[in-house]
Amino acid sequence: MNCVAIVAEFKLGKLDPSTYELISKGRDIADAFKTKLYLIMLGEKIDEVIEELSNKGLDQIIAYEHPLLNHYTDAYINILYETFKELKPSLILLIHSFTSMDLAPALAAKLHANIVTNCTDLLIEDNKLIPVRSMYGGKVWVRIGVEDEKPLIVSIQKGVIKPKERIELPKAQILRRSVELKEDELKVKFLRILEPKPAEIDITKADLIVAAGRGVGDKSGLKLVEQLAEALGATLACSRPLIDLGWLPSERQVGLSGKTVKPKLYIACGISGASQHIVGMKDSKIIVSINTDSKAPIFDYSDYAIIGDLRKIIPAIIEELKLKES
Amino acid sequence: MNLVVLLKQVVSSDVEFEISEDGKELNFKKVSYVINEADDYALEAALRLKELTKGYVTVISLGPMRVREALYIAMAKGADKAIHISIEEKLLYSLDPSSVAKILSKAISKTPYEIILTGSESFDYAASQVGVLVAESLGIPHISVVSGIEVLNGAIKVKRELGEGFNAELLINPPALLTIQYGIYSLRYAPVFKILNAKKRSIMTLHLQDLGLSIEEIKPKTRIIQYFAPPKGRKARYITGSPNEIAKNLIKELREAKVV
């Protein structure tokens, strides 16, 4: 096996901490195959990030710095393609993100590599790499077999790899590479960042959270969940579909494209538990879920599971809370 | 403007199945099919672009006869033309995103297009690969996770979701492929009478040989070697009974745990 290469994950110009998850996984694999671990980073003003990553278990950091690399465009694809053509890694690791959804398949096409995305793990068995991923909204997991003569690109979900504590890591060799970029040669031109409206609430600070999902059905269902939050003195949050419907603002979203929360109590109402949601709430202290689908993946992450209609269960809980108070 | 939508029909989220003893297959217990939600948003975006630019929408779907239902719904919503790439269920299940992309790009290369739209992910496989692989195979630029589209003179301005409410505004020139994010617009609904009318219209059917593809050429590079039950993050205690009993038990537990 040739080397392992990681593409550092940046979000709004900052290193995303999930990069450490990749480094930990990448180090394990590189050690098992007795090969080297590289990290490629692209960005603007990345001195601090290079310094920060220089003693984290990488053999070499290859850094491209340019004002036009502050945001993801097709320039990333071209630079990484040229880098990997030369470096010839056997394995390329990325975080499954809005960026890699565009980048990883494009690299696979250009490099004629095999690709497995949105993985929950990457195992080594009999000297072979076995990507693991979930399907059908998390109702089943699968192990993937890959032709092994080609380079493999794997993107891994955020939060599924627990970075190992390591001591005495050697310093990485730093390779800064200059890059010529002309804006008019890019096919995707970056114009600007559109910021969300100033948030009115920070759900990451809440001790108690009651969250609503698509299973609320309609706005009267959402109203019930809101009433439960109120009765508990909890903060209302939600999963992605309610943002898409425009029923709640994005600041209340828990999950991959929203916030990560760790309250003392998280009550999931009508949330099926797709991995994008789970990653944002699985470290809550106590998790309660209410869902009509007995096979909903959310139950695999709950301490208390209630199979039933939230329209019947929630009013009963609110009544019970009132009863105890009086 | 010629718009092409890649539409996948998937099992609905309440699907139930059992894993065979050897872990080699899934035996479906309860299954119904729907248009993949993100692709429905891609269709919606295409229909709005059609209305703005007096465009023409072609919808393409790969699969067995069942996918024609999805194509009729798309026509009922306003798609002008539907292409069904017919393939047996068993072969479909053996394919990976790279084989699917190969088939779709062959079909698209025979269709005029300025913008190709598809969903940012599918419910069943959620690989988010096919759209970009198609674009790469056609040699056109692509933007993924699109949350807004504005047609300018010649170019299109696109919003790309970054998470936590942030978006990037980007400019791209057609021909291009966009993968569409959930919630870009609210979805229109196809009334039953329109679906019945659509069923009187014809769907163009293509087979692999019409596309000049052999089974060997679409051989998957990756395959599922084992299905298994998801690992349990926690062992849940199931609270059962009437709603009142459930409420009583739950609140008792939460009070004992001192969280409420």
Coordinates of C-alpha atoms in Angstrom, one line a residue:
Chain A
M1 CA 0.0 0.0 0.0
N2 CA 1.1 3.5 -0.9
C3 CA 0.5 6.4 1.5
V4 CA -2.7 7.7 3.1
A5 CA -3.7 11.3 2.4
I6 CA -6.2 13.4 4.4
V7 CA -7.9 16.5 3.0
A8 CA -8.3 19.0 5.9
E9 CA -11.9 20.2 6.4
F10 CA -12.4 23.9 6.6
K11 CA -15.6 25.7 7.4
L12 CA -15.9 29.5 6.8
G13 CA -12.1 29.8 6.7
K14 CA -11.5 27.9 10.0
L15 CA -10.2 24.4 10.5
D16 CA -13.1 22.1 11.3
P17 CA -12.3 20.0 14.4
S18 CA -13.5 16.9 12.5
T19 CA -10.1 17.0 10.8
Y20 CA -8.7 15.5 14.0
E21 CA -11.0 12.5 13.6
L22 CA -9.6 11.9 10.2
I23 CA -6.0 12.3 11.4
S24 CA -6.7 9.7 14.1
K25 CA -8.2 7.2 11.7
G26 CA -5.6 7.9 9.1
R27 CA -2.7 7.4 11.6
D28 CA -4.2 4.0 12.6
I29 CA -4.4 2.9 8.9
A30 CA -1.0 4.3 7.9
D31 CA 0.6 2.4 10.9
A32 CA -1.2 -0.8 10.1
F33 CA 0.0 -0.7 6.5
K34 CA 3.4 0.7 7.5
T35 CA 3.1 3.7 5.3
K36 CA 3.0 7.5 5.6
L37 CA 0.2 9.9 6.5
Y38 CA -0.1 13.1 4.6
L39 CA -2.5 16.0 5.1
I40 CA -3.3 18.4 2.3
M41 CA -4.8 21.8 3.2
L42 CA -6.0 24.6 1.1
G43 CA -6.9 28.1 2.3
E44 CA -6.0 31.7 3.0
K45 CA -3.9 32.7 6.0
I46 CA -3.3 29.2 7.2
D47 CA -0.1 29.7 9.2
E48 CA -1.8 29.1 12.6
V49 CA -3.5 25.9 11.3
I50 CA -0.2 24.5 10.0
E51 CA 1.4 25.2 13.3
E52 CA -1.5 23.6 15.2
L53 CA -1.5 20.5 13.1
S54 CA 2.3 20.1 12.9
N55 CA 2.6 17.8 15.9
K56 CA -0.7 15.8 15.6
G57 CA 0.7 12.6 14.1
L58 CA 1.1 13.5 10.5
D59 CA 4.2 12.7 8.5
Q60 CA 3.8 15.6 6.1
I61 CA 1.6 18.6 5.6
I62 CA 1.2 19.9 2.1
A63 CA -0.2 23.5 2.3
Y64 CA -1.6 25.6 -0.5
E65 CA -2.2 29.2 0.4
H66 CA -4.0 31.7 -1.9
P67 CA -6.7 34.4 -1.4
L68 CA -8.9 32.5 -3.9
L69 CA -8.7 29.3 -1.7
N70 CA -10.5 30.9 1.2
H71 CA -13.7 29.4 -0.1
Y72 CA -14.4 26.1 -1.9
T73 CA -14.6 26.3 -5.7
D74 CA -13.4 24.1 -8.6
A75 CA -9.9 25.3 -7.9
Y76 CA -9.9 22.8 -5.0
I77 CA -10.7 20.0 -7.3
N78 CA -7.9 20.9 -9.8
I79 CA -5.2 21.5 -7.2
L80 CA -6.0 18.3 -5.3
Y81 CA -6.2 16.3 -8.5
E82 CA -2.7 17.5 -9.5
T83 CA -1.4 16.8 -6.0
F84 CA -2.8 13.2 -5.8
K85 CA -1.6 12.4 -9.4
E86 CA 1.9 13.0 -8.1
L87 CA 1.6 11.7 -4.5
K88 CA -0.3 8.5 -5.6
P89 CA -2.0 7.8 -2.3
S90 CA -3.7 4.4 -1.9
L91 CA -6.3 6.0 0.4
I92 CA -7.7 9.5 0.5
L93 CA -9.8 10.4 3.5
L94 CA -12.3 13.3 3.8
I95 CA -15.1 14.3 6.1
H96 CA -18.5 13.8 4.6
S97 CA -19.6 17.4 4.4
F98 CA -21.3 19.9 2.0
T99 CA -17.8 20.5 0.6
S100 CA -16.8 16.9 0.1
M101 CA -20.2 16.0 -1.5
D102 CA -18.9 18.1 -4.4
L103 CA -15.2 17.5 -4.1
A104 CA -14.9 13.7 -3.4
P105 CA -16.9 12.4 -6.4
A106 CA -15.1 14.9 -8.7
L107 CA -11.7 13.6 -7.6
A108 CA -12.8 10.0 -8.0
A109 CA -13.9 10.7 -11.5
K110 CA -10.6 12.5 -12.4
L111 CA -8.3 10.0 -10.6
H112 CA -10.4 6.9 -11.8
A113 CA -10.5 6.0 -8.1
N114 CA -13.0 3.9 -6.2
I115 CA -15.1 5.9 -3.9
V116 CA -17.3 5.2 -0.9
T117 CA -19.0 8.2 0.8
N118 CA -20.9 9.0 3.9
C119 CA -19.2 6.2 5.9
T120 CA -19.7 5.5 9.6
D121 CA -16.4 3.6 9.9
L122 CA -13.4 2.3 7.9
L123 CA -12.1 -1.1 9.1
I124 CA -9.1 -3.1 8.2
E125 CA -9.7 -6.8 7.8
D126 CA -7.3 -9.4 6.3
N127 CA -5.2 -6.5 5.1
K128 CA -8.1 -4.9 3.3
L129 CA -10.0 -1.7 3.8
I130 CA -13.7 -2.2 4.5
P131 CA -15.8 0.9 4.5
V132 CA -18.9 0.7 6.7
R133 CA -21.9 2.9 6.1
S134 CA -25.6 3.2 6.8
M135 CA -28.5 3.0 4.4
Y136 CA -32.3 3.7 4.4
G137 CA -32.1 6.5 6.9
G138 CA -30.0 4.5 9.3
K139 CA -32.3 1.4 9.4
V140 CA -29.5 -0.9 8.3
W141 CA -25.7 -0.7 8.1
V142 CA -23.6 -2.3 5.4
R143 CA -20.0 -3.3 4.8
I144 CA -18.6 -2.4 1.4
G145 CA -16.3 -4.5 -0.7
V146 CA -13.9 -2.5 -3.0
E147 CA -11.7 -3.5 -5.9
D148 CA -8.3 -3.1 -4.3
E149 CA -6.0 -2.3 -7.1
K150 CA -7.2 1.3 -7.5
P151 CA -6.9 4.2 -5.1
L152 CA -9.8 4.5 -2.7
I153 CA -11.5 7.7 -1.6
V154 CA -13.6 7.5 1.6
S155 CA -15.6 10.2 3.2
I156 CA -16.5 9.7 6.8
Q157 CA -19.4 11.2 8.8
K158 CA -18.5 13.8 11.4
G159 CA -18.4 12.6 15.0
V160 CA -18.3 8.8 14.4
I161 CA -14.5 8.4 14.9
K162 CA -13.3 9.1 18.5
P163 CA -9.8 10.6 18.2
K164 CA -7.3 8.6 20.2
E165 CA -5.1 10.2 22.8
R166 CA -1.5 9.9 21.6
I167 CA 1.7 10.9 23.2
E168 CA 5.0 12.0 21.8
L169 CA 4.0 12.6 18.3
P170 CA 6.7 13.5 15.8
K171 CA 6.7 16.8 14.1
A172 CA 5.3 16.8 10.6
Q173 CA 7.4 17.9 7.7
I174 CA 5.8 21.1 6.3
L175 CA 5.7 21.6 2.5
R176 CA 4.3 24.9 1.4
R177 CA 3.5 25.0 -2.3
S178 CA 2.7 28.1 -4.2
V179 CA -0.2 28.0 -6.6
E180 CA -1.0 30.2 -9.6
L181 CA -4.7 30.9 -9.7
K182 CA -6.6 33.3 -11.9
E183 CA -10.2 34.1 -11.0
D184 CA -11.4 34.1 -14.7
E185 CA -10.1 30.6 -15.2
L186 CA -12.3 29.1 -12.5
K187 CA -15.6 27.7 -13.7
V188 CA -17.3 28.4 -10.3
K189 CA -16.8 31.9 -9.2
F190 CA -17.2 32.8 -5.6
L191 CA -19.1 36.1 -5.0
R192 CA -19.8 36.4 -1.3
I193 CA -20.9 34.7 2.0
L194 CA -24.5 35.3 2.9
E195 CA -24.9 35.3 6.7
P196 CA -28.0 34.1 8.5
K197 CA -30.1 36.6 10.4
P198 CA -28.8 37.3 13.8
A199 CA -29.8 34.4 16.1
E200 CA -32.4 35.0 18.8
I201 CA -31.5 31.9 20.7
D202 CA -28.5 29.6 21.2
I203 CA -29.8 26.1 21.6
T204 CA -26.3 24.8 22.4
K205 CA -26.7 26.6 25.8
A206 CA -29.9 24.8 26.8
D207 CA -30.1 22.3 29.6
L208 CA -33.4 20.8 28.4
I209 CA -34.4 20.5 24.8
V210 CA -37.6 19.3 23.2
A211 CA -37.1 18.7 19.5
A212 CA -39.7 18.3 16.8
G213 CA -39.3 16.4 13.5
R214 CA -41.3 15.6 10.4
G215 CA -43.5 13.2 12.5
V216 CA -45.3 16.2 14.0
G217 CA -47.3 16.1 10.7
D218 CA -48.6 19.7 10.6
K219 CA -48.4 23.0 12.5
S220 CA -50.8 21.8 15.2
G221 CA -48.5 18.9 15.9
L222 CA -45.6 21.4 16.2
K223 CA -47.7 23.5 18.5
L224 CA -48.1 20.5 20.8
V225 CA -44.3 20.0 20.9
E226 CA -43.9 23.7 21.7
Q227 CA -46.3 23.4 24.5
L228 CA -44.4 20.4 25.9
A229 CA -41.2 22.5 25.8
E230 CA -43.0 25.3 27.6
A231 CA -44.4 23.0 30.3
L232 CA -40.8 21.6 31.0
G233 CA -39.2 25.0 30.8
A234 CA -37.2 23.5 27.9
T235 CA -35.9 25.0 24.6
L236 CA -37.6 24.1 21.4
A237 CA -35.3 22.6 18.7
C238 CA -36.0 20.6 15.5
S239 CA -34.6 18.4 12.8
R240 CA -33.9 19.5 9.2
P241 CA -37.3 18.9 7.6
L242 CA -39.0 21.6 9.7
I243 CA -36.4 24.2 8.6
D244 CA -37.1 23.2 4.9
L245 CA -40.8 23.7 5.5
G246 CA -40.1 27.1 6.9
W247 CA -41.8 26.3 10.2
L248 CA -38.8 27.1 12.3
P249 CA -35.7 29.3 11.8
S250 CA -32.3 27.5 11.1
E251 CA -30.9 28.5 14.5
R252 CA -33.1 25.9 16.1
Q253 CA -31.8 23.0 13.9
V254 CA -29.9 20.1 15.5
G255 CA -27.7 18.0 13.3
L256 CA -25.0 18.0 10.7
S257 CA -26.1 21.2 8.9
G258 CA -27.3 22.7 12.2
K259 CA -26.0 22.7 15.8
T260 CA -24.5 20.0 18.0
V261 CA -26.2 20.0 21.5
K262 CA -25.5 18.1 24.7
P263 CA -28.3 19.0 27.1
K264 CA -29.2 17.0 30.2
L265 CA -32.5 16.0 28.6
Y266 CA -33.3 15.7 24.9
I267 CA -36.9 14.7 24.0
A268 CA -37.2 13.8 20.3
C269 CA -40.8 14.1 19.1
G270 CA -41.5 12.6 15.6
I271 CA -37.8 12.4 14.7
S272 CA -36.8 9.2 12.9
G273 CA -33.1 9.6 13.6
A274 CA -31.2 9.9 10.3
S275 CA -27.5 10.0 10.9
Q276 CA -27.4 13.7 10.1
H277 CA -29.6 14.3 13.1
I278 CA -28.0 11.8 15.4
V279 CA -24.6 13.4 15.1
G280 CA -26.0 16.6 16.6
M281 CA -27.6 15.1 19.7
K282 CA -26.2 11.7 20.6
D283 CA -24.1 13.0 23.5
S284 CA -27.1 14.4 25.4
K285 CA -27.3 13.0 28.9
I286 CA -30.8 11.5 28.8
I287 CA -32.5 10.9 25.5
V288 CA -36.3 10.3 25.2
S289 CA -37.9 9.6 21.9
I290 CA -41.5 9.4 20.8
N291 CA -42.2 7.9 17.4
T292 CA -45.0 5.9 15.7
D293 CA -42.4 3.8 13.7
S294 CA -41.2 1.1 16.0
K295 CA -38.2 0.6 13.6
A296 CA -37.1 4.3 13.7
P297 CA -33.3 4.4 14.2
I298 CA -33.7 7.1 16.9
F299 CA -34.7 4.4 19.4
D300 CA -31.2 2.9 19.1
Y301 CA -29.9 6.1 20.6
S302 CA -32.5 6.6 23.3
D303 CA -32.6 5.9 27.0
Y304 CA -36.4 5.9 27.0
A305 CA -38.4 4.8 23.9
I306 CA -42.1 5.5 23.4
I307 CA -43.8 3.9 20.4
G308 CA -46.9 5.9 19.8
D309 CA -48.7 9.0 18.5
L310 CA -47.2 12.2 19.9
R311 CA -50.7 13.8 19.6
K312 CA -51.9 11.4 22.3
I313 CA -48.7 11.1 24.4
I314 CA -47.6 14.8 24.6
P315 CA -51.0 16.1 26.0
A316 CA -50.8 13.3 28.7
I317 CA -47.2 14.3 29.6
I318 CA -48.3 18.0 29.9
E319 CA -51.2 17.0 32.1
E320 CA -48.9 14.8 34.3
L321 CA -46.5 17.8 34.7
K322 CA -49.3 20.0 35.8
L323 CA -50.7 17.4 38.2
K324 CA -47.4 17.1 40.0
E325 CA -47.0 20.9 40.3
S326 CA -50.4 21.5 41.9
Chain B
M1 CA -33.6 26.9 -21.5
N2 CA -33.3 23.1 -21.7
L3 CA -33.5 21.6 -18.2
V4 CA -32.9 17.9 -17.4
V5 CA -33.9 16.4 -14.0
L6 CA -32.4 13.2 -12.8
L7 CA -35.1 11.7 -10.6
K8 CA -34.8 8.6 -8.5
Q9 CA -37.6 6.6 -7.1
V10 CA -36.8 5.2 -3.6
V11 CA -38.5 3.2 -0.9
S12 CA -40.4 5.4 1.5
S13 CA -38.9 6.1 5.0
D14 CA -41.4 3.7 6.8
V15 CA -39.8 0.8 4.9
E16 CA -39.5 -2.4 6.9
F17 CA -37.2 -5.3 6.2
E18 CA -35.3 -8.2 7.7
I19 CA -31.7 -9.0 7.1
S20 CA -31.2 -12.5 5.8
E21 CA -29.3 -14.9 8.1
D22 CA -26.1 -14.7 6.1
G23 CA -26.3 -10.9 5.9
K24 CA -26.2 -11.1 2.1
E25 CA -29.6 -9.6 1.4
L26 CA -32.5 -7.6 2.7
N27 CA -36.0 -9.2 2.7
F28 CA -38.5 -6.4 2.4
K29 CA -41.6 -6.8 4.6
K30 CA -43.3 -3.5 4.0
V31 CA -42.3 -1.4 1.0
S32 CA -43.9 1.5 -1.0
Y33 CA -42.1 3.7 -3.5
V34 CA -42.0 7.5 -3.7
I35 CA -40.0 10.2 -5.5
N36 CA -36.7 10.7 -3.7
E37 CA -37.4 13.8 -1.7
A38 CA -34.3 15.8 -2.7
D39 CA -35.0 14.9 -6.3
D40 CA -38.5 16.3 -5.9
Y41 CA -36.9 19.6 -4.9
A42 CA -34.7 19.4 -8.0
L43 CA -37.8 18.9 -10.1
E44 CA -39.4 21.9 -8.4
A45 CA -36.4 24.0 -9.1
A46 CA -36.5 22.9 -12.7
L47 CA -40.2 23.7 -13.1
R48 CA -39.6 27.2 -11.7
L49 CA -36.7 27.8 -14.1
K50 CA -39.0 26.6 -16.9
E51 CA -41.6 29.1 -15.9
L52 CA -39.0 31.9 -15.8
T53 CA -37.2 31.1 -19.0
K54 CA -40.0 29.5 -21.0
G55 CA -37.9 26.4 -20.7
Y56 CA -38.4 22.7 -21.5
V57 CA -38.0 20.1 -18.7
T58 CA -36.9 16.5 -19.4
V59 CA -37.1 14.0 -16.5
I60 CA -35.0 10.9 -16.6
S61 CA -35.3 7.9 -14.2
L62 CA -33.5 4.6 -14.1
G63 CA -35.2 1.5 -12.8
P64 CA -37.8 -1.2 -13.4
M65 CA -41.4 -0.5 -14.5
R66 CA -42.3 0.9 -11.1
V67 CA -40.3 4.1 -11.7
R68 CA -42.8 5.1 -14.5
E69 CA -45.2 6.1 -11.6
A70 CA -42.6 8.7 -10.5
L71 CA -42.3 9.9 -14.1
Y72 CA -46.1 10.4 -14.4
I73 CA -46.1 12.4 -11.3
A74 CA -43.3 14.6 -12.6
M75 CA -45.3 15.1 -15.9
A76 CA -48.4 15.9 -13.9
K77 CA -46.4 18.6 -12.1
G78 CA -45.3 20.1 -15.4
A79 CA -42.3 18.2 -16.9
D80 CA -42.5 18.2 -20.7
K81 CA -40.8 14.9 -21.4
A82 CA -40.0 11.7 -19.5
I83 CA -37.3 9.2 -20.3
H84 CA -37.4 5.8 -18.6
I85 CA -34.2 3.9 -18.7
S86 CA -35.5 0.4 -18.1
I87 CA -33.5 -2.0 -16.0
E88 CA -34.4 -5.1 -14.0
E89 CA -34.8 -4.6 -10.2
K90 CA -32.0 -7.2 -9.4
L91 CA -29.5 -5.5 -11.7
L92 CA -30.4 -2.1 -10.3
Y93 CA -29.7 -3.2 -6.8
S94 CA -26.2 -4.5 -7.8
L95 CA -25.2 -1.1 -9.2
D96 CA -23.1 1.5 -7.4
P97 CA -23.2 5.3 -7.9
S98 CA -20.4 5.1 -10.6
S99 CA -22.4 2.6 -12.7
V100 CA -25.6 4.7 -12.3
A101 CA -23.8 7.8 -13.3
K102 CA -22.4 6.1 -16.4
I103 CA -25.8 5.1 -17.6
L104 CA -27.4 8.4 -16.9
S105 CA -24.7 10.4 -18.6
K106 CA -25.1 8.3 -21.8
A107 CA -28.8 9.0 -21.8
I108 CA -28.2 12.8 -21.2
S109 CA -25.7 13.0 -23.9
K110 CA -28.5 12.3 -26.4
T111 CA -30.6 15.1 -24.9
P112 CA -30.2 18.9 -25.2
Y113 CA -29.4 20.5 -21.9
E114 CA -28.3 23.8 -20.3
I115 CA -28.8 22.9 -16.7
I116 CA -29.0 19.4 -15.2
L117 CA -30.6 19.2 -11.8
T118 CA -30.7 16.4 -9.3
G119 CA -31.2 16.0 -5.5
S120 CA -28.3 16.5 -3.1
E121 CA -28.8 13.0 -1.8
S122 CA -31.0 9.9 -1.9
F123 CA -32.9 8.5 1.0
D124 CA -31.9 4.9 0.4
Y125 CA -28.1 5.1 -0.3
A126 CA -27.3 8.7 0.6
A127 CA -24.0 8.7 -1.2
S128 CA -24.4 12.1 -2.8
Q129 CA -22.2 11.0 -5.7
V130 CA -24.3 10.5 -8.8
G131 CA -24.9 14.1 -9.7
V132 CA -21.2 15.1 -9.6
L133 CA -20.1 11.9 -11.3
V134 CA -22.5 12.7 -14.2
A135 CA -21.2 16.2 -14.5
E136 CA -17.6 15.0 -14.5
S137 CA -18.4 12.4 -17.1
L138 CA -20.1 15.1 -19.3
G139 CA -17.2 17.4 -18.7
I140 CA -19.3 20.2 -17.3
P141 CA -19.0 22.3 -14.1
H142 CA -21.1 21.5 -11.0
I143 CA -22.3 23.0 -7.8
S144 CA -23.6 20.8 -5.0
V145 CA -26.1 21.5 -2.2
V146 CA -27.8 24.4 -4.0
S147 CA -30.3 26.4 -1.9
G148 CA -31.2 29.1 -4.4
I149 CA -31.0 29.8 -8.1
E150 CA -31.2 33.1 -10.0
V151 CA -31.0 33.4 -13.8
L152 CA -28.9 36.3 -15.0
N153 CA -27.9 37.3 -18.5
G154 CA -26.2 34.2 -19.7
A155 CA -24.9 33.1 -16.3
I156 CA -26.7 31.8 -13.2
K157 CA -26.2 32.9 -9.6
V158 CA -26.4 30.1 -7.2
K159 CA -26.6 29.9 -3.4
R160 CA -24.8 26.9 -1.9
E161 CA -25.6 25.9 1.6
L162 CA -22.7 25.9 4.1
G163 CA -24.6 24.9 7.2
E164 CA -25.8 26.7 10.3
G165 CA -27.7 29.2 8.1
F166 CA -24.7 30.3 6.1
N167 CA -24.7 30.2 2.3
A168 CA -22.1 31.0 -0.4
E169 CA -23.1 33.0 -3.4
L170 CA -21.5 31.6 -6.6
L171 CA -21.6 32.3 -10.3
I172 CA -21.6 29.5 -12.9
N173 CA -22.1 29.4 -16.7
P174 CA -24.4 26.8 -18.3
P175 CA -24.1 24.0 -19.3
A176 CA -23.8 23.0 -15.6
L177 CA -25.1 20.5 -13.1
L178 CA -26.6 21.5 -9.8
T179 CA -27.5 19.2 -6.9
I180 CA -30.4 20.7 -5.1
Q181 CA -30.7 20.9 -1.4
Y182 CA -34.0 20.1 0.5
G183 CA -36.2 23.0 1.0
I184 CA -35.0 25.2 -1.9
Y185 CA -38.7 26.1 -2.7
S186 CA -41.9 24.7 -1.4
L187 CA -43.0 21.7 -3.4
R188 CA -46.0 21.8 -5.6
Y189 CA -48.6 19.0 -5.3
A190 CA -49.8 16.9 -8.3
P191 CA -53.5 16.5 -8.1
V192 CA -54.9 13.0 -9.0
F193 CA -56.6 14.1 -12.1
K194 CA -53.4 15.6 -13.5
I195 CA -51.6 12.3 -12.7
L196 CA -54.4 10.4 -14.6
N197 CA -54.0 12.8 -17.5
A198 CA -50.2 12.3 -17.5
K199 CA -50.7 8.6 -17.7
K200 CA -52.2 9.1 -21.2
R201 CA -49.0 10.6 -22.3
S202 CA -46.1 8.6 -23.6
I203 CA -42.8 7.9 -21.8
M204 CA -39.7 7.3 -23.9
T205 CA -38.2 4.0 -22.9
L206 CA -34.5 3.2 -23.4
H207 CA -32.7 0.0 -22.6
L208 CA -29.0 -0.4 -21.9
Q209 CA -28.4 -1.6 -25.5
D210 CA -30.1 1.6 -26.8
L211 CA -27.4 3.5 -24.9
G212 CA -24.7 1.2 -26.3
L213 CA -23.8 -0.1 -22.8
S214 CA -23.0 -3.7 -22.0
I215 CA -23.4 -5.2 -18.5
E216 CA -19.6 -5.4 -18.3
E217 CA -19.3 -1.6 -18.8
I218 CA -21.6 -0.8 -15.9
K219 CA -20.0 -3.3 -13.6
P220 CA -19.9 -1.7 -10.1
K221 CA -16.6 -0.9 -8.5
T222 CA -18.0 -1.2 -5.0
R223 CA -20.6 -3.6 -3.6
I224 CA -22.4 -4.4 -0.4
I225 CA -20.8 -7.5 1.1
Q226 CA -22.9 -7.6 4.3
Y227 CA -26.0 -6.0 5.8
F228 CA -26.2 -5.8 9.6
A229 CA -28.3 -4.3 12.3
P230 CA -27.2 -0.8 13.3
P231 CA -25.1 -0.8 16.5
K232 CA -27.1 0.4 19.4
G233 CA -25.8 3.7 20.8
R234 CA -27.9 3.1 23.9
K235 CA -30.1 0.4 25.3
A236 CA -33.5 2.0 25.4
R237 CA -36.1 1.2 28.0
Y238 CA -39.5 1.0 26.3
I239 CA -42.3 2.7 28.1
T240 CA -45.6 1.2 27.2
G241 CA -49.3 1.4 28.2
S242 CA -52.0 4.0 27.8
P243 CA -50.9 7.6 27.1
N244 CA -51.6 8.4 30.8
E245 CA -49.5 5.5 32.0
I246 CA -46.7 6.3 29.7
A247 CA -46.7 10.0 30.9
K248 CA -46.8 9.0 34.5
N249 CA -43.9 6.5 34.1
L250 CA -41.8 8.8 32.0
I251 CA -42.1 11.8 34.4
K252 CA -41.4 9.5 37.4
E253 CA -38.1 8.4 35.7
L254 CA -37.1 11.9 34.7
R255 CA -37.7 13.2 38.2
E256 CA -35.7 10.4 39.7
A257 CA -32.9 11.2 37.3
K258 CA -33.3 14.8 38.5
V259 CA -33.5 16.3 35.0
V260 CA -37.0 17.8 35.5

